Amino acid sequence: MASDRPVAAASSTAPIDQTPEWRALEEHHRTIADRHLRDLLAEPGREDWSVIDLPGVHADLAKHRADAETIRLLVELAQRAGLPERIEAMFAGEAINTTENRSVLHVALRAERGSTIEVDGRDVVADVHEVLDRMGRFSNEVRAGTWRGATGEPIRAVVNIGIGGSDLGPAMATRALSAWCDPGRIHRFVSNVDGAAIHEALADLDPATTLVVVASKTFTTSETLANARAARRWCVEALGEEAVARHFVAVSTNEAEVAAFGIDPDNMFGFWDWVGGRYSLDSAIGLSVMIAIGPDAFGEMLAGMRRIDEHVRTAPLDRNLPALMGLLGIWYTNFFGASSHAVLPYAEELARFPAYLQQLEMESNGKSVTLDGERVGWATGPIVWGEPGTNGQHAFFQLLHQGTQLVPADFIGVIEPNHPLLDQHDLLVANLFAQTEALAVGRTAEEVRAEGVDDELVPHKVFDGNRPTTTLLLDRLTPATLGALVALYEHKVFTQATVWGINAFDQWGVELGKVLAGRIAPELDPSSPEPTGHDPSTTRLIERYRRRADPSPD
Ligand code: G6Q
């Protein structure tokens, strides 16, 4: 077990909001709050701190309500919180997930073959590559059509059954890398326990040419097991019990449960307790992605992640992109009072990226006690949301431009598209740049009046501007740049958790609902004893549902 893994303490013993660094930022906020981005953007030398170029990723932080002094003070806050030490502790395999007494080593999943990271005296990098090699062999067989179904036919559809971290990353990445997917194979992702999901996913598929990947770290997740059982029935009804071995594989850490479910452990790809669900895209949980894009492209995605891992460890904090993304988020959450953060990919293939980030950020940093179990006295993770541009422009951008809330936003674009419609791509990119300019600069009453607008309409047409954004421009959306993007946000989340003093790697907040659902499920059967021990509203709802065969109130 992990009990002998040491844990680096954060270097600040005082609550973070009582430190001189926090107070200095409060003071500094008073001077920045009244400054407009129109003026800040004109500052000479601004690009020195606000533009960062990494392989395949150009980051522009200039449109933030910050100056060089803000960055200096935020970096001092990060130092006070012990960010460099905490990053090293993570990479060293220390049990920084203290409430579960686990190392946090998603970075080991993309470590170079031959490098060493030890957990409890065992080199985990060798284990990682052994699994990657097995995944590669299996993926190649499926892709080449040499892995045959029970009737001897090749696989034409892959259905990934998993939820949360065992779904969002693989679904996001498969969608993002559609240009790398073989057009001849269908890839589907089923997560919701709502029977409609698995029913629709299988409806037009042929069991004889379908591979089901059951992805579950614990292999006890009720939604995944319900969907997997439904898929198994569908397969067995058509092809017989012995077909399961050719049509089902598992990705899990729990060999006993995999075997109990009826999947041969030879068809299981393993990973480890030090991989958190939402940090598991680059583990065997990515098997569906690897089948979709091939082991080489999957390796490029890992390499893209690795480059960001090296960057986060080696770049000084004031040139460290994920650290700065995290710190600027803290600037708005804790000093401007922003409560949400928008992520707006101007790339249709990144349609699932906001949903993926919602889990990564909100499940990690939606916490209200510190590592020591003390209640935090400061705001933590904001609500993360978003949709691809330009769709969002015709929907919620009104609020971003003229609403009363400050919503910092990340705009993510690509320079070279993965399709040939270049004129449409120019239009897309023009919209991205225009939106960030409009949000930053706005339009004053004088400018509106100068356009001849009637006086009574002027206030309606004014844009205050001063709304901060980050622009991340990828050279192209590739496995490598997608990997970079994922790792950037993973380390951004860790930066914020470190400053806020919270554990980004547990998720106790999802437990209570699961426990109650387990209690309520049998109570929904009208022949079971009357429900007890619930609040009056919940009891009423259960009773109404129990009367489903006879919906009259009496
Ligand atoms: C992620 C969470 C959670 C988890 C799912 C699925 O960090 O732990 O989203 O991934 O609950 O769990 P299993 O993979 O164990 O089915």
Coordinates of N, CA and C in Angstrom, one line a residue, residues 204-385:
D204 N -28.4 -0.1 -34.6 CA -28.1 -0.3 -36.0 C -26.7 -1.1 -36.2
L205 N -26.2 -1.6 -35.1 CA -24.9 -2.4 -35.2 C -25.2 -3.9 -35.3
D206 N -24.2 -4.5 -35.9 CA -24.3 -6.0 -36.0 C -23.4 -6.6 -35.0
P207 N -23.9 -7.4 -34.1 CA -23.1 -8.0 -33.0 C -21.9 -8.7 -33.5
A208 N -22.0 -9.3 -34.7 CA -20.9 -10.1 -35.3 C -19.7 -9.3 -35.6
T209 N -19.9 -7.9 -35.8 CA -18.8 -7.1 -36.2 C -18.5 -6.0 -35.2
T210 N -19.1 -6.1 -34.0 CA -18.9 -5.1 -33.0 C -18.0 -5.6 -31.8
L211 N -17.1 -4.7 -31.4 CA -16.3 -4.9 -30.2 C -16.8 -4.0 -29.1
V212 N -17.0 -4.5 -28.0 CA -17.4 -3.7 -26.8 C -16.2 -3.5 -25.9
V213 N -15.8 -2.3 -25.6 CA -14.7 -2.0 -24.6 C -15.4 -1.6 -23.4
V214 N -15.3 -2.4 -22.3 CA -15.9 -2.0 -21.0 C -14.8 -1.3 -20.2
A215 N -14.9 0.0 -20.0 CA -13.9 0.8 -19.4 C -14.3 1.2 -18.0
S216 N -13.7 0.6 -17.0 CA -14.1 1.0 -15.7 C -13.0 0.7 -14.7
K217 N -12.4 1.7 -14.1 CA -11.3 1.5 -13.2 C -11.7 0.5 -12.1
T218 N -12.8 0.7 -11.5 CA -13.2 -0.1 -10.4 C -14.0 -1.4 -10.8
F219 N -14.6 -1.3 -11.9 CA -15.5 -2.3 -12.4 C -16.6 -2.6 -11.5
T220 N -17.0 -1.6 -10.7 CA -18.2 -1.7 -9.8 C -19.2 -0.6 -10.1
T221 N -18.9 0.2 -11.1 CA -19.8 1.4 -11.4 C -21.1 1.0 -11.9
S222 N -22.2 1.3 -11.3 CA -23.5 0.7 -11.6 C -23.9 1.0 -13.0
E223 N -23.7 2.3 -13.5 CA -24.1 2.7 -14.8 C -23.4 1.8 -15.9
T224 N -22.1 1.7 -15.7 CA -21.3 1.0 -16.7 C -21.6 -0.5 -16.7
L225 N -21.8 -1.1 -15.5 CA -22.2 -2.5 -15.4 C -23.6 -2.8 -16.0
A226 N -24.5 -1.8 -15.8 CA -25.9 -2.0 -16.4 C -25.7 -2.0 -17.9
N227 N -25.0 -1.0 -18.4 CA -24.9 -0.9 -19.9 C -24.1 -2.1 -20.5
A228 N -23.1 -2.5 -19.7 CA -22.3 -3.7 -20.2 C -23.1 -5.0 -20.2
R229 N -24.0 -5.1 -19.2 CA -24.8 -6.3 -19.1 C -25.8 -6.3 -20.3
A230 N -26.3 -5.1 -20.6 CA -27.3 -5.0 -21.8 C -26.5 -5.3 -23.1
A231 N -25.3 -4.9 -23.2 CA -24.6 -5.1 -24.4 C -24.2 -6.6 -24.5
R232 N -23.9 -7.2 -23.4 CA -23.6 -8.6 -23.3 C -24.8 -9.5 -23.7
R233 N -26.0 -9.1 -23.2 CA -27.2 -9.8 -23.6 C -27.4 -9.7 -25.1
W234 N -27.2 -8.6 -25.6 CA -27.4 -8.3 -27.1 C -26.4 -9.2 -27.9
C235 N -25.2 -9.3 -27.4 CA -24.2 -10.1 -28.1 C -24.6 -11.6 -28.0
V236 N -24.9 -12.0 -26.8 CA -25.1 -13.5 -26.5 C -26.4 -14.0 -27.2
E237 N -27.4 -13.1 -27.2 CA -28.6 -13.5 -27.9 C -28.4 -13.8 -29.4
A238 N -27.5 -13.0 -30.0 CA -27.2 -13.2 -31.4 C -26.2 -14.3 -31.7
L239 N -25.2 -14.3 -30.8 CA -24.0 -15.1 -31.2 C -23.7 -16.3 -30.2
G240 N -24.4 -16.3 -29.1 CA -24.1 -17.3 -28.1 C -23.0 -16.9 -27.1
E241 N -23.0 -17.6 -26.0 CA -22.2 -17.2 -24.8 C -20.7 -17.2 -25.2
E242 N -20.2 -18.1 -26.0 CA -18.8 -18.2 -26.3 C -18.3 -17.0 -27.1
A243 N -19.2 -16.2 -27.7 CA -18.8 -15.1 -28.5 C -18.2 -13.9 -27.7
V244 N -18.6 -13.9 -26.4 CA -18.1 -12.8 -25.5 C -16.6 -12.6 -25.6
A245 N -15.9 -13.7 -25.6 CA -14.4 -13.7 -25.6 C -13.9 -12.9 -26.8
R246 N -14.6 -12.9 -27.9 CA -14.2 -12.2 -29.2 C -14.7 -10.8 -29.3
H247 N -15.7 -10.5 -28.5 CA -16.5 -9.2 -28.7 C -16.4 -8.3 -27.5
F248 N -15.8 -8.8 -26.4 CA -15.7 -7.9 -25.2 C -14.3 -7.9 -24.7
V249 N -13.8 -6.7 -24.4 CA -12.6 -6.5 -23.7 C -12.8 -5.5 -22.6
A250 N -12.0 -5.6 -21.5 CA -12.2 -4.7 -20.4 C -10.9 -3.9 -20.2
V251 N -11.1 -2.7 -19.7 CA -10.1 -1.8 -19.2 C -10.3 -1.6 -17.7
S252 N -9.5 -2.0 -16.9 CA -9.8 -1.9 -15.4 C -8.6 -2.1 -14.6
T253 N -8.7 -1.8 -13.3 CA -7.7 -2.2 -12.3 C -8.2 -3.4 -11.5
N254 N -9.4 -3.9 -11.8 CA -10.0 -4.9 -10.9 C -10.2 -6.2 -11.6
E255 N -9.2 -7.0 -11.7 CA -9.2 -8.2 -12.4 C -10.3 -9.2 -11.9
A256 N -10.5 -9.2 -10.6 CA -11.5 -10.2 -10.1 C -12.9 -9.8 -10.6
E257 N -13.2 -8.5 -10.6 CA -14.6 -8.1 -11.0 C -14.7 -8.3 -12.5
V258 N -13.7 -8.1 -13.3 CA -13.7 -8.3 -14.7 C -14.0 -9.8 -15.0
A259 N -13.3 -10.7 -14.3 CA -13.6 -12.1 -14.5 C -15.0 -12.5 -14.0
A260 N -15.4 -11.9 -12.9 CA -16.8 -12.2 -12.4 C -17.8 -11.8 -13.4
F261 N -17.5 -10.7 -14.1 CA -18.5 -10.2 -15.2 C -18.5 -11.2 -16.4
G262 N -17.5 -12.0 -16.5 CA -17.5 -12.9 -17.6 C -16.5 -12.5 -18.8
I263 N -15.6 -11.6 -18.5 CA -14.6 -11.2 -19.5 C -13.3 -11.9 -19.1
D264 N -12.7 -12.6 -20.0 CA -11.5 -13.3 -19.8 C -10.4 -12.3 -19.4
P265 N -9.7 -12.4 -18.3 CA -8.6 -11.5 -17.9 C -7.6 -11.3 -19.0
D266 N -7.5 -12.3 -19.9 CA -6.5 -12.2 -21.0 C -7.0 -11.0 -21.9
N267 N -8.3 -10.7 -21.9 CA -8.8 -9.6 -22.7 C -9.0 -8.3 -21.9
M268 N -8.1 -8.2 -20.8 CA -8.2 -7.1 -19.9 C -6.9 -6.3 -20.0
F269 N -7.1 -5.0 -20.1 CA -5.9 -4.1 -20.1 C -5.9 -3.3 -18.8
G270 N -4.8 -3.4 -18.1 CA -4.8 -2.9 -16.7 C -4.3 -1.5 -16.5
F271 N -4.5 -0.9 -15.4 CA -3.8 0.3 -15.0 C -3.8 0.3 -13.5
W272 N -3.6 1.4 -12.8 CA -3.2 1.4 -11.4 C -3.9 2.4 -10.6
D273 N -3.8 2.2 -9.2 CA -4.6 3.1 -8.3 C -4.1 4.5 -8.4
W274 N -2.9 4.7 -8.9 CA -2.3 6.1 -8.9 C -2.8 6.9 -10.2
V275 N -3.7 6.3 -10.9 CA -4.3 7.0 -12.1 C -5.7 7.4 -11.7
G276 N -6.0 8.7 -11.6 CA -7.3 9.2 -11.3 C -8.2 9.1 -12.5
G277 N -9.5 8.8 -12.3 CA -10.4 8.6 -13.5 C -10.3 9.7 -14.5
R278 N -10.4 11.0 -14.0 CA -10.4 12.1 -14.9 C -9.0 12.4 -15.5
Y279 N -8.0 11.7 -15.0 CA -6.6 11.9 -15.5 C -6.2 10.7 -16.2
S280 N -7.2 9.9 -16.8 CA -6.8 8.5 -17.2 C -6.9 8.4 -18.7
L281 N -7.1 9.5 -19.5 CA -7.2 9.3 -20.9 C -5.9 8.7 -21.5
D282 N -4.8 8.9 -20.9 CA -3.5 8.4 -21.5 C -3.1 7.0 -20.9
S283 N -4.0 6.5 -20.1 CA -3.8 5.1 -19.6 C -4.5 4.1 -20.6
A284 N -4.7 2.9 -20.1 CA -5.5 1.9 -20.9 C -6.9 2.4 -21.2
I285 N -7.4 3.3 -20.4 CA -8.7 3.9 -20.6 C -8.8 4.5 -22.0
G286 N -7.6 4.9 -22.6 CA -7.6 5.4 -23.9 C -7.6 4.3 -25.0
L287 N -7.9 3.1 -24.6 CA -7.9 2.0 -25.6 C -8.7 2.3 -26.9
S288 N -9.9 2.8 -26.6 CA -10.8 3.1 -27.8 C -10.2 4.1 -28.7
V289 N -9.5 5.1 -28.1 CA -8.9 6.1 -28.9 C -7.8 5.5 -29.7
M290 N -7.0 4.6 -29.0 CA -5.9 4.0 -29.8 C -6.4 3.1 -30.9
I291 N -7.5 2.4 -30.7 CA -8.1 1.6 -31.8 C -8.5 2.6 -32.9
A292 N -9.1 3.7 -32.5 CA -9.6 4.7 -33.5 C -8.4 5.3 -34.4
I293 N -7.4 5.7 -33.7 CA -6.3 6.5 -34.4 C -5.0 5.8 -34.6
G294 N -4.9 4.6 -34.0 CA -3.7 3.8 -34.2 C -2.7 4.1 -33.1
P295 N -1.8 3.1 -32.8 CA -0.8 3.3 -31.7 C 0.2 4.4 -32.0
D296 N 0.6 4.6 -33.3 CA 1.5 5.7 -33.5 C 1.0 7.1 -33.2
A297 N -0.2 7.3 -33.6 CA -0.8 8.6 -33.3 C -1.1 8.7 -31.8
F298 N -1.5 7.6 -31.2 CA -1.6 7.6 -29.7 C -0.3 8.0 -29.0
G299 N 0.8 7.4 -29.6 CA 2.1 7.8 -29.0 C 2.4 9.3 -29.2
E300 N 2.0 9.8 -30.4 CA 2.2 11.3 -30.6 C 1.4 12.1 -29.5
M301 N 0.2 11.6 -29.2 CA -0.6 12.3 -28.2 C 0.2 12.3 -26.8
L302 N 0.7 11.1 -26.5 CA 1.5 11.0 -25.3 C 2.7 12.0 -25.3
A303 N 3.4 12.0 -26.5 CA 4.6 12.9 -26.6 C 4.2 14.4 -26.4
G304 N 3.0 14.7 -26.9 CA 2.5 16.1 -26.7 C 2.3 16.4 -25.3
M305 N 1.8 15.4 -24.5 CA 1.6 15.6 -23.1 C 2.9 15.7 -22.4
R306 N 3.8 14.9 -22.8 CA 5.2 14.8 -22.1 C 5.9 16.2 -22.3
R307 N 5.7 16.8 -23.5 CA 6.4 18.1 -23.7 C 5.9 19.1 -22.7
I308 N 4.6 19.1 -22.4 CA 4.0 20.0 -21.4 C 4.5 19.7 -20.0
D309 N 4.6 18.4 -19.7 CA 5.1 17.9 -18.4 C 6.5 18.5 -18.2
E310 N 7.3 18.4 -19.3 CA 8.7 18.9 -19.1 C 8.7 20.5 -18.9
H311 N 7.8 21.1 -19.7 CA 7.6 22.6 -19.6 C 7.2 22.9 -18.1
V312 N 6.2 22.3 -17.6 CA 5.7 22.7 -16.3 C 6.8 22.5 -15.2
R313 N 7.6 21.5 -15.4 CA 8.7 21.3 -14.4 C 9.9 22.2 -14.5
T314 N 10.1 22.7 -15.8 CA 11.4 23.4 -16.0 C 11.2 24.9 -16.2
A315 N 10.1 25.3 -16.8 CA 10.0 26.7 -17.1 C 9.8 27.5 -15.8
P316 N 10.4 28.7 -15.7 CA 10.2 29.5 -14.5 C 8.7 29.9 -14.5
L317 N 8.2 30.1 -13.3 CA 6.7 30.3 -13.2 C 6.2 31.4 -14.0
D318 N 7.0 32.5 -14.2 CA 6.4 33.6 -15.0 C 6.5 33.3 -16.5
R319 N 7.0 32.2 -16.9 CA 6.9 31.8 -18.3 C 6.3 30.4 -18.4
N320 N 5.6 30.0 -17.4 CA 5.1 28.6 -17.3 C 3.6 28.7 -17.6
L321 N 3.3 28.2 -18.8 CA 1.9 28.4 -19.3 C 0.8 27.8 -18.4
P322 N 0.9 26.6 -18.1 CA -0.2 26.1 -17.2 C -0.2 26.7 -15.9
A323 N 0.9 27.1 -15.3 CA 0.9 27.8 -14.0 C 0.3 29.2 -14.2
L324 N 0.6 29.9 -15.3 CA 0.0 31.2 -15.5 C -1.5 31.1 -15.8
M325 N -1.9 30.1 -16.6 CA -3.4 29.9 -16.8 C -4.1 29.7 -15.4
G326 N -3.5 28.9 -14.6 CA -4.1 28.6 -13.2 C -4.1 29.9 -12.4
L327 N -3.0 30.6 -12.4 CA -2.9 31.8 -11.6 C -3.8 32.9 -12.0
L328 N -3.9 33.1 -13.4 CA -4.9 34.1 -13.9 C -6.3 33.7 -13.5
G329 N -6.6 32.4 -13.5 CA -7.9 32.0 -13.0 C -8.1 32.4 -11.6
I330 N -7.1 32.2 -10.8 CA -7.2 32.6 -9.4 C -7.4 34.1 -9.2
W331 N -6.7 34.8 -10.1 CA -6.8 36.3 -10.1 C -8.3 36.7 -10.2
Y332 N -9.0 36.1 -11.2 CA -10.4 36.4 -11.4 C -11.3 35.8 -10.3
T333 N -11.1 34.6 -9.9 CA -12.0 33.9 -9.0 C -11.9 34.6 -7.6
N334 N -10.7 34.9 -7.2 CA -10.5 35.3 -5.8 C -10.4 36.8 -5.6
F335 N -10.0 37.5 -6.7 CA -9.8 39.0 -6.5 C -10.9 39.8 -7.3
F336 N -11.4 39.3 -8.4 CA -12.5 39.9 -9.1 C -13.9 39.3 -8.8
G337 N -13.9 38.2 -8.1 CA -15.2 37.6 -7.7 C -15.9 36.9 -8.9
A338 N -15.1 36.5 -9.9 CA -15.7 35.7 -11.0 C -16.1 34.3 -10.5
S339 N -17.3 33.8 -11.0 CA -17.7 32.5 -10.5 C -17.8 31.5 -11.6
S340 N -17.5 31.9 -12.8 CA -17.5 30.9 -13.9 C -16.4 31.2 -14.9
H341 N -16.1 30.2 -15.7 CA -15.0 30.3 -16.7 C -15.5 29.6 -17.9
A342 N -15.4 30.3 -19.0 CA -15.9 29.7 -20.3 C -14.7 29.2 -21.1
V343 N -15.0 28.1 -21.8 CA -14.0 27.5 -22.7 C -14.6 27.4 -24.0
L344 N -14.1 28.1 -25.0 CA -14.8 28.2 -26.3 C -13.9 27.8 -27.4
P345 N -14.0 26.5 -27.8 CA -13.1 26.0 -28.9 C -13.6 26.5 -30.2
Y346 N -12.8 27.2 -31.0 CA -13.2 27.5 -32.4 C -12.6 26.4 -33.3
A347 N -13.1 25.2 -33.0 CA -12.7 24.0 -33.8 C -13.8 23.0 -33.5
E348 N -14.6 22.6 -34.5 CA -15.8 21.8 -34.3 C -15.3 20.4 -33.7
E349 N -14.1 20.0 -34.0 CA -13.7 18.7 -33.5 C -13.5 18.7 -32.0
L350 N -13.3 19.9 -31.4 CA -13.2 20.0 -30.0 C -14.5 20.2 -29.3
A351 N -15.6 19.8 -29.9 CA -16.9 20.0 -29.4 C -17.1 19.4 -28.0
R352 N -16.4 18.3 -27.7 CA -16.6 17.7 -26.4 C -15.5 18.2 -25.4
F353 N -14.6 19.1 -25.8 CA -13.6 19.5 -24.9 C -14.1 20.3 -23.7
P354 N -15.1 21.2 -23.8 CA -15.7 21.8 -22.6 C -16.2 20.8 -21.6
A355 N -16.9 19.8 -22.1 CA -17.5 18.8 -21.2 C -16.4 18.0 -20.5
Y356 N -15.3 17.7 -21.3 CA -14.2 17.0 -20.7 C -13.6 17.9 -19.6
L357 N -13.4 19.2 -19.9 CA -12.8 20.1 -18.9 C -13.7 20.4 -17.7
Q358 N -15.0 20.3 -17.9 CA -15.9 20.4 -16.8 C -15.6 19.4 -15.7
Q359 N -15.4 18.2 -16.1 CA -15.1 17.2 -15.1 C -13.7 17.4 -14.6
L360 N -12.7 17.7 -15.5 CA -11.3 17.8 -15.0 C -11.2 18.9 -14.0
E361 N -11.9 20.1 -14.3 CA -11.7 21.2 -13.4 C -12.7 21.1 -12.2
M362 N -13.9 20.8 -12.5 CA -14.9 20.9 -11.4 C -14.9 19.8 -10.4
E363 N -14.6 18.6 -10.9 CA -14.5 17.4 -10.0 C -13.1 17.6 -9.2
S364 N -12.2 18.2 -9.8 CA -10.9 18.3 -9.1 C -10.9 19.5 -8.1
N365 N -11.4 20.6 -8.5 CA -11.3 21.8 -7.6 C -12.6 22.3 -7.0
G366 N -13.7 21.5 -7.2 CA -14.9 21.8 -6.5 C -14.9 21.4 -5.1
K367 N -14.1 22.0 -4.3 CA -13.8 21.5 -2.9 C -14.0 22.7 -1.9
S368 N -14.4 22.4 -0.7 CA -14.5 23.5 0.2 C -13.8 23.2 1.5
V369 N -12.9 22.2 1.6 CA -12.0 22.0 2.7 C -10.6 21.9 2.2
T370 N -9.7 22.3 3.0 CA -8.3 22.2 2.7 C -7.7 20.8 2.9
L371 N -6.5 20.6 2.5 CA -5.9 19.3 2.7 C -5.9 18.9 4.1
D372 N -5.9 19.9 5.1 CA -6.0 19.6 6.5 C -7.4 19.4 7.0
G373 N -8.4 19.5 6.1 CA -9.8 19.3 6.5 C -10.4 20.6 7.1
E374 N -9.7 21.7 7.0 CA -10.2 23.0 7.5 C -11.1 23.6 6.3
R375 N -12.2 24.2 6.7 CA -13.0 24.9 5.7 C -12.2 26.0 5.1
V376 N -12.3 26.1 3.7 CA -11.6 27.2 3.1 C -12.3 28.5 3.3
G377 N -11.5 29.6 3.4 CA -12.1 30.9 3.6 C -12.0 31.7 2.3
W378 N -11.9 31.0 1.2 CA -11.8 31.7 -0.1 C -12.5 30.8 -1.2
A379 N -12.8 31.5 -2.3 CA -13.5 30.7 -3.3 C -12.6 29.7 -4.0
T380 N -13.1 28.6 -4.4 CA -12.3 27.6 -5.1 C -12.8 27.5 -6.6
G381 N -12.8 26.3 -7.1 CA -13.0 26.1 -8.5 C -14.3 26.8 -9.1
P382 N -14.2 27.6 -10.2 CA -15.3 28.2 -10.8 C -16.1 27.1 -11.6
I383 N -17.3 27.5 -12.0 CA -18.1 26.7 -12.9 C -17.5 26.8 -14.3
V384 N -17.2 25.7 -14.9 CA -16.6 25.7 -16.2 C -17.6 25.3 -17.2
W385 N -17.7 26.0 -18.3 CA -18.7 25.7 -19.3 C -18.3 26.2 -20.7

